[in-house]
PDB file of C-alpha atoms in Angstrom:
ATOM      1  CA  MET A   1     -17.994  25.809  26.190  1.00  0.00           C
ATOM      2  CA  ASN A   2     -16.499  25.320  29.674  1.00  0.00           C
ATOM      3  CA  GLN A   3     -20.049  25.020  30.993  1.00  0.00           C
ATOM      4  CA  ALA A   4     -20.704  22.154  28.552  1.00  0.00           C
ATOM      5  CA  ARG A   5     -17.578  20.332  29.756  1.00  0.00           C
ATOM      6  CA  ALA A   6     -18.575  20.799  33.390  1.00  0.00           C
ATOM      7  CA  LEU A   7     -22.058  19.476  32.633  1.00  0.00           C
ATOM      8  CA  GLU A   8     -20.539  16.505  30.804  1.00  0.00           C
ATOM      9  CA  ARG A   9     -18.380  15.617  33.839  1.00  0.00           C
ATOM     10  CA  LEU A  10     -21.422  15.968  36.089  1.00  0.00           C
ATOM     11  CA  ALA A  11     -23.495  13.759  33.785  1.00  0.00           C
ATOM     12  CA  ARG A  12     -20.913  10.986  33.992  1.00  0.00           C
ATOM     13  CA  ARG A  13     -21.056  11.054  37.801  1.00  0.00           C
ATOM     14  CA  VAL A  14     -24.851  11.248  38.024  1.00  0.00           C
ATOM     15  CA  MET A  15     -25.791   8.446  35.662  1.00  0.00           C
ATOM     16  CA  LYS A  16     -24.094   5.564  33.940  1.00  0.00           C
ATOM     17  CA  PRO A  17     -23.233   6.966  30.528  1.00  0.00           C
ATOM     18  CA  CYS A  18     -24.889   5.490  27.484  1.00  0.00           C
ATOM     19  CA  ASP A  19     -22.919   4.487  24.438  1.00  0.00           C
ATOM     20  CA  VAL A  20     -25.466   5.687  21.889  1.00  0.00           C
ATOM     21  CA  PHE A  21     -28.136   8.362  22.261  1.00  0.00           C
ATOM     22  CA  ILE A  22     -31.064   7.800  19.871  1.00  0.00           C
ATOM     23  CA  ASN A  23     -32.629  11.113  18.860  1.00  0.00           C
ATOM     24  CA  HIS A  24     -35.932  10.725  17.008  1.00  0.00           C
ATOM     25  CA  ARG A  25     -39.453  12.062  16.504  1.00  0.00           C
ATOM     26  CA  GLY A  26     -41.577   9.599  18.441  1.00  0.00           C
ATOM     27  CA  VAL A  27     -44.786   9.861  16.410  1.00  0.00           C
ATOM     28  CA  ASP A  28     -42.867   9.046  13.225  1.00  0.00           C
ATOM     29  CA  THR A  29     -40.311   6.436  14.275  1.00  0.00           C
ATOM     30  CA  LYS A  30     -40.690   5.144  17.859  1.00  0.00           C
ATOM     31  CA  ARG A  31     -42.550   1.973  16.871  1.00  0.00           C
ATOM     32  CA  THR A  32     -40.294   1.268  13.915  1.00  0.00           C
ATOM     33  CA  ILE A  33     -36.699   2.251  13.358  1.00  0.00           C
ATOM     34  CA  ALA A  34     -35.949   3.799  16.773  1.00  0.00           C
ATOM     35  CA  THR A  35     -37.045   0.717  18.732  1.00  0.00           C
ATOM     36  CA  LEU A  36     -35.391  -1.661  16.246  1.00  0.00           C
ATOM     37  CA  LEU A  37     -32.164   0.306  16.574  1.00  0.00           C
ATOM     38  CA  TYR A  38     -32.401   0.268  20.383  1.00  0.00           C
ATOM     39  CA  ASP A  39     -32.999  -3.502  20.441  1.00  0.00           C
ATOM     40  CA  GLN A  40     -30.137  -4.218  18.030  1.00  0.00           C
ATOM     41  CA  LEU A  41     -27.668  -2.027  19.951  1.00  0.00           C
ATOM     42  CA  SER A  42     -28.716  -3.700  23.231  1.00  0.00           C
ATOM     43  CA  TRP A  43     -28.220  -7.117  21.649  1.00  0.00           C
ATOM     44  CA  LEU A  44     -24.666  -6.023  20.753  1.00  0.00           C
ATOM     45  CA  ASN A  45     -24.082  -5.247  24.475  1.00  0.00           C
ATOM     46  CA  LEU A  46     -24.030  -1.509  23.929  1.00  0.00           C
ATOM     47  CA  ARG A  47     -25.921   0.875  26.212  1.00  0.00           C
ATOM     48  CA  PRO A  48     -28.336   2.826  24.020  1.00  0.00           C
ATOM     49  CA  PHE A  49     -30.575   5.590  25.354  1.00  0.00           C
ATOM     50  CA  LEU A  50     -34.131   5.697  24.034  1.00  0.00           C
ATOM     51  CA  ASP A  51     -36.506   7.836  26.080  1.00  0.00           C
ATOM     52  CA  ASN A  52     -39.372   5.364  26.481  1.00  0.00           C
ATOM     53  CA  LYS A  53     -37.014   2.440  27.189  1.00  0.00           C
ATOM     54  CA  THR A  54     -34.547   4.211  29.490  1.00  0.00           C
ATOM     55  CA  MET A  55     -36.510   6.795  31.450  1.00  0.00           C
ATOM     56  CA  LYS A  56     -38.719   6.036  34.429  1.00  0.00           C
ATOM     57  CA  PRO A  57     -41.766   7.808  35.883  1.00  0.00           C
ATOM     58  CA  GLY A  58     -40.643  10.798  37.917  1.00  0.00           C
ATOM     59  CA  ASP A  59     -37.501  11.460  35.865  1.00  0.00           C
ATOM     60  CA  LYS A  60     -36.991  15.106  34.964  1.00  0.00           C
ATOM     61  CA  LEU A  61     -37.251  15.188  31.184  1.00  0.00           C
ATOM     62  CA  PHE A  62     -34.571  17.729  30.245  1.00  0.00           C
ATOM     63  CA  ASP A  63     -32.228  16.722  33.095  1.00  0.00           C
ATOM     64  CA  LYS A  64     -32.239  13.047  32.132  1.00  0.00           C
ATOM     65  CA  ILE A  65     -32.041  13.599  28.381  1.00  0.00           C
ATOM     66  CA  ASP A  66     -29.386  16.319  28.569  1.00  0.00           C
ATOM     67  CA  SER A  67     -27.290  14.158  30.921  1.00  0.00           C
ATOM     68  CA  ALA A  68     -27.587  11.207  28.561  1.00  0.00           C
ATOM     69  CA  ILE A  69     -26.473  13.323  25.605  1.00  0.00           C
ATOM     70  CA  LEU A  70     -23.564  14.814  27.514  1.00  0.00           C
ATOM     71  CA  GLY A  71     -22.444  11.370  28.668  1.00  0.00           C
ATOM     72  CA  CYS A  72     -22.900   9.474  25.392  1.00  0.00           C
ATOM     73  CA  LYS A  73     -20.173   8.524  22.969  1.00  0.00           C
ATOM     74  CA  VAL A  74     -22.253   8.715  19.782  1.00  0.00           C
ATOM     75  CA  GLY A  75     -25.587  10.197  18.779  1.00  0.00           C
ATOM     76  CA  VAL A  76     -27.845   8.668  16.161  1.00  0.00           C
ATOM     77  CA  THR A  77     -30.385  11.101  14.789  1.00  0.00           C
ATOM     78  CA  VAL A  78     -33.360   9.599  12.988  1.00  0.00           C
ATOM     79  CA  PHE A  79     -34.688  12.363  10.760  1.00  0.00           C
ATOM     80  CA  SER A  80     -38.287  11.911   9.644  1.00  0.00           C
ATOM     81  CA  PRO A  81     -40.885  14.085   7.872  1.00  0.00           C
ATOM     82  CA  ARG A  82     -42.112  15.738  11.114  1.00  0.00           C
ATOM     83  CA  TYR A  83     -38.767  15.794  12.966  1.00  0.00           C
ATOM     84  CA  CYS A  84     -38.244  19.554  12.644  1.00  0.00           C
ATOM     85  CA  GLU A  85     -41.664  20.261  14.197  1.00  0.00           C
ATOM     86  CA  SER A  86     -40.400  19.007  17.558  1.00  0.00           C
ATOM     87  CA  TYR A  87     -38.724  21.405  19.964  1.00  0.00           C
ATOM     88  CA  PHE A  88     -37.316  18.403  21.881  1.00  0.00           C
ATOM     89  CA  CYS A  89     -35.760  16.856  18.762  1.00  0.00           C
ATOM     90  CA  LEU A  90     -34.133  20.118  17.754  1.00  0.00           C
ATOM     91  CA  HIS A  91     -32.898  20.793  21.294  1.00  0.00           C
ATOM     92  CA  GLU A  92     -31.300  17.337  21.493  1.00  0.00           C
ATOM     93  CA  LEU A  93     -29.667  17.677  18.071  1.00  0.00           C
ATOM     94  CA  ALA A  94     -28.296  21.134  18.910  1.00  0.00           C
ATOM     95  CA  LEU A  95     -26.844  19.879  22.204  1.00  0.00           C
ATOM     96  CA  MET A  96     -25.121  16.977  20.436  1.00  0.00           C
ATOM     97  CA  MET A  97     -23.675  19.313  17.810  1.00  0.00           C
ATOM     98  CA  GLU A  98     -22.590  21.952  20.349  1.00  0.00           C
ATOM     99  CA  THR A  99     -20.756  19.364  22.449  1.00  0.00           C
ATOM    100  CA  LYS A 100     -19.135  17.945  19.306  1.00  0.00           C
ATOM    101  CA  LYS A 101     -20.525  14.450  19.666  1.00  0.00           C
ATOM    102  CA  LYS A 102     -20.116  12.141  16.703  1.00  0.00           C
ATOM    103  CA  VAL A 103     -23.576  12.220  15.130  1.00  0.00           C
ATOM    104  CA  ILE A 104     -24.765   9.634  12.632  1.00  0.00           C
ATOM    105  CA  PRO A 105     -27.841  10.817  10.744  1.00  0.00           C
ATOM    106  CA  ILE A 106     -30.441   8.386   9.447  1.00  0.00           C
ATOM    107  CA  PHE A 107     -32.741   9.969   6.905  1.00  0.00           C
ATOM    108  CA  CYS A 108     -36.019   8.075   7.251  1.00  0.00           C
ATOM    109  CA  ASP A 109     -38.491   8.895   4.474  1.00  0.00           C
ATOM    110  CA  ILE A 110     -36.888  12.318   4.036  1.00  0.00           C
ATOM    111  CA  LYS A 111     -33.967  13.795   2.117  1.00  0.00           C
ATOM    112  CA  PRO A 112     -31.411  16.044   3.849  1.00  0.00           C
ATOM    113  CA  SER A 113     -32.426  18.928   1.572  1.00  0.00           C
ATOM    114  CA  GLN A 114     -35.993  18.712   2.952  1.00  0.00           C
ATOM    115  CA  LEU A 115     -34.925  19.431   6.544  1.00  0.00           C
ATOM    116  CA  CYS A 116     -35.638  22.952   7.774  1.00  0.00           C
ATOM    117  CA  VAL A 117     -36.650  24.722  10.951  1.00  0.00           C
ATOM    118  CA  MET A 118     -39.920  26.540  10.407  1.00  0.00           C
ATOM    119  CA  GLU A 119     -39.673  30.283  10.984  1.00  0.00           C
ATOM    120  CA  ASN A 120     -43.365  31.021  11.182  1.00  0.00           C
ATOM    121  CA  GLY A 121     -45.680  29.092  13.409  1.00  0.00           C
ATOM    122  CA  LYS A 122     -44.375  25.575  13.920  1.00  0.00           C
ATOM    123  CA  CYS A 123     -41.206  26.294  15.922  1.00  0.00           C
ATOM    124  CA  GLU A 124     -42.301  27.982  19.125  1.00  0.00           C
ATOM    125  CA  CYS A 125     -38.903  29.103  20.325  1.00  0.00           C
ATOM    126  CA  SER A 126     -36.870  32.228  20.913  1.00  0.00           C
ATOM    127  CA  GLU A 127     -34.851  33.845  18.144  1.00  0.00           C
ATOM    128  CA  GLU A 128     -31.659  32.560  19.781  1.00  0.00           C
ATOM    129  CA  GLU A 129     -33.005  29.000  19.916  1.00  0.00           C
ATOM    130  CA  PHE A 130     -34.185  29.274  16.306  1.00  0.00           C
ATOM    131  CA  LYS A 131     -30.651  30.207  15.184  1.00  0.00           C
ATOM    132  CA  ARG A 132     -29.194  27.394  17.299  1.00  0.00           C
ATOM    133  CA  PHE A 133     -31.614  24.844  15.817  1.00  0.00           C
ATOM    134  CA  LYS A 134     -31.066  26.059  12.255  1.00  0.00           C
ATOM    135  CA  TRP A 135     -27.298  25.784  12.697  1.00  0.00           C
ATOM    136  CA  ALA A 136     -27.618  22.230  14.068  1.00  0.00           C
ATOM    137  CA  ILE A 137     -29.812  21.153  11.136  1.00  0.00           C
ATOM    138  CA  GLU A 138     -27.284  22.594   8.674  1.00  0.00           C
ATOM    139  CA  GLU A 139     -24.482  20.695  10.431  1.00  0.00           C
ATOM    140  CA  ALA A 140     -26.487  17.464  10.185  1.00  0.00           C
ATOM    141  CA  LYS A 141     -27.255  18.029   6.500  1.00  0.00           C
ATOM    142  CA  ASN A 142     -23.521  18.204   5.867  1.00  0.00           C
ATOM    143  CA  THR A 143     -22.798  14.932   7.662  1.00  0.00           C
ATOM    144  CA  VAL A 144     -22.682  11.657   5.768  1.00  0.00           C
ATOM    145  CA  GLY A 145     -25.600   9.563   6.922  1.00  0.00           C
ATOM    146  CA  LEU A 146     -27.744   6.572   6.096  1.00  0.00           C
ATOM    147  CA  THR A 147     -31.091   6.442   4.341  1.00  0.00           C
ATOM    148  CA  TYR A 148     -34.088   4.371   5.333  1.00  0.00           C
ATOM    149  CA  ASP A 149     -37.228   3.929   3.286  1.00  0.00           C
ATOM    150  CA  SER A 150     -39.954   2.622   5.583  1.00  0.00           C
ATOM    151  CA  SER A 151     -41.989   1.338   2.635  1.00  0.00           C
ATOM    152  CA  LYS A 152     -39.136  -1.052   1.794  1.00  0.00           C
ATOM    153  CA  GLY A 153     -38.144  -1.928   5.366  1.00  0.00           C
TER     154      GLY A 153
END
């Protein structure tokens, strides 16, 4: 845990911290709820982090994203039907949970009970990462969140 604190201090020096990190599965939500959330938070003069809006060509993917998570105040996780198929989504969620960030889940077209990390096939990760991801999903399931039905807007 000391390593996480050291990384968090480093992240604050390296980049201007964001207020809200938006964790989402791009193919499901980037053009809808994730971008709407980013725009609304920006309008409220907050500093949200959304990968395609915040990152620039040449940025190191994990370095930039991990630094943003470590430096943020709050994480918003937009769970969607294919969320758990993404290594990046699960990595980001686990890092937020491990560093005890306040995480606000939004369940978009999915119920918390439907979230699970696939053991066979879909999650190409080590056994240690699998356990880490599964733990993070369970933590999120037990956090009061919001629901969003994309068919109703």
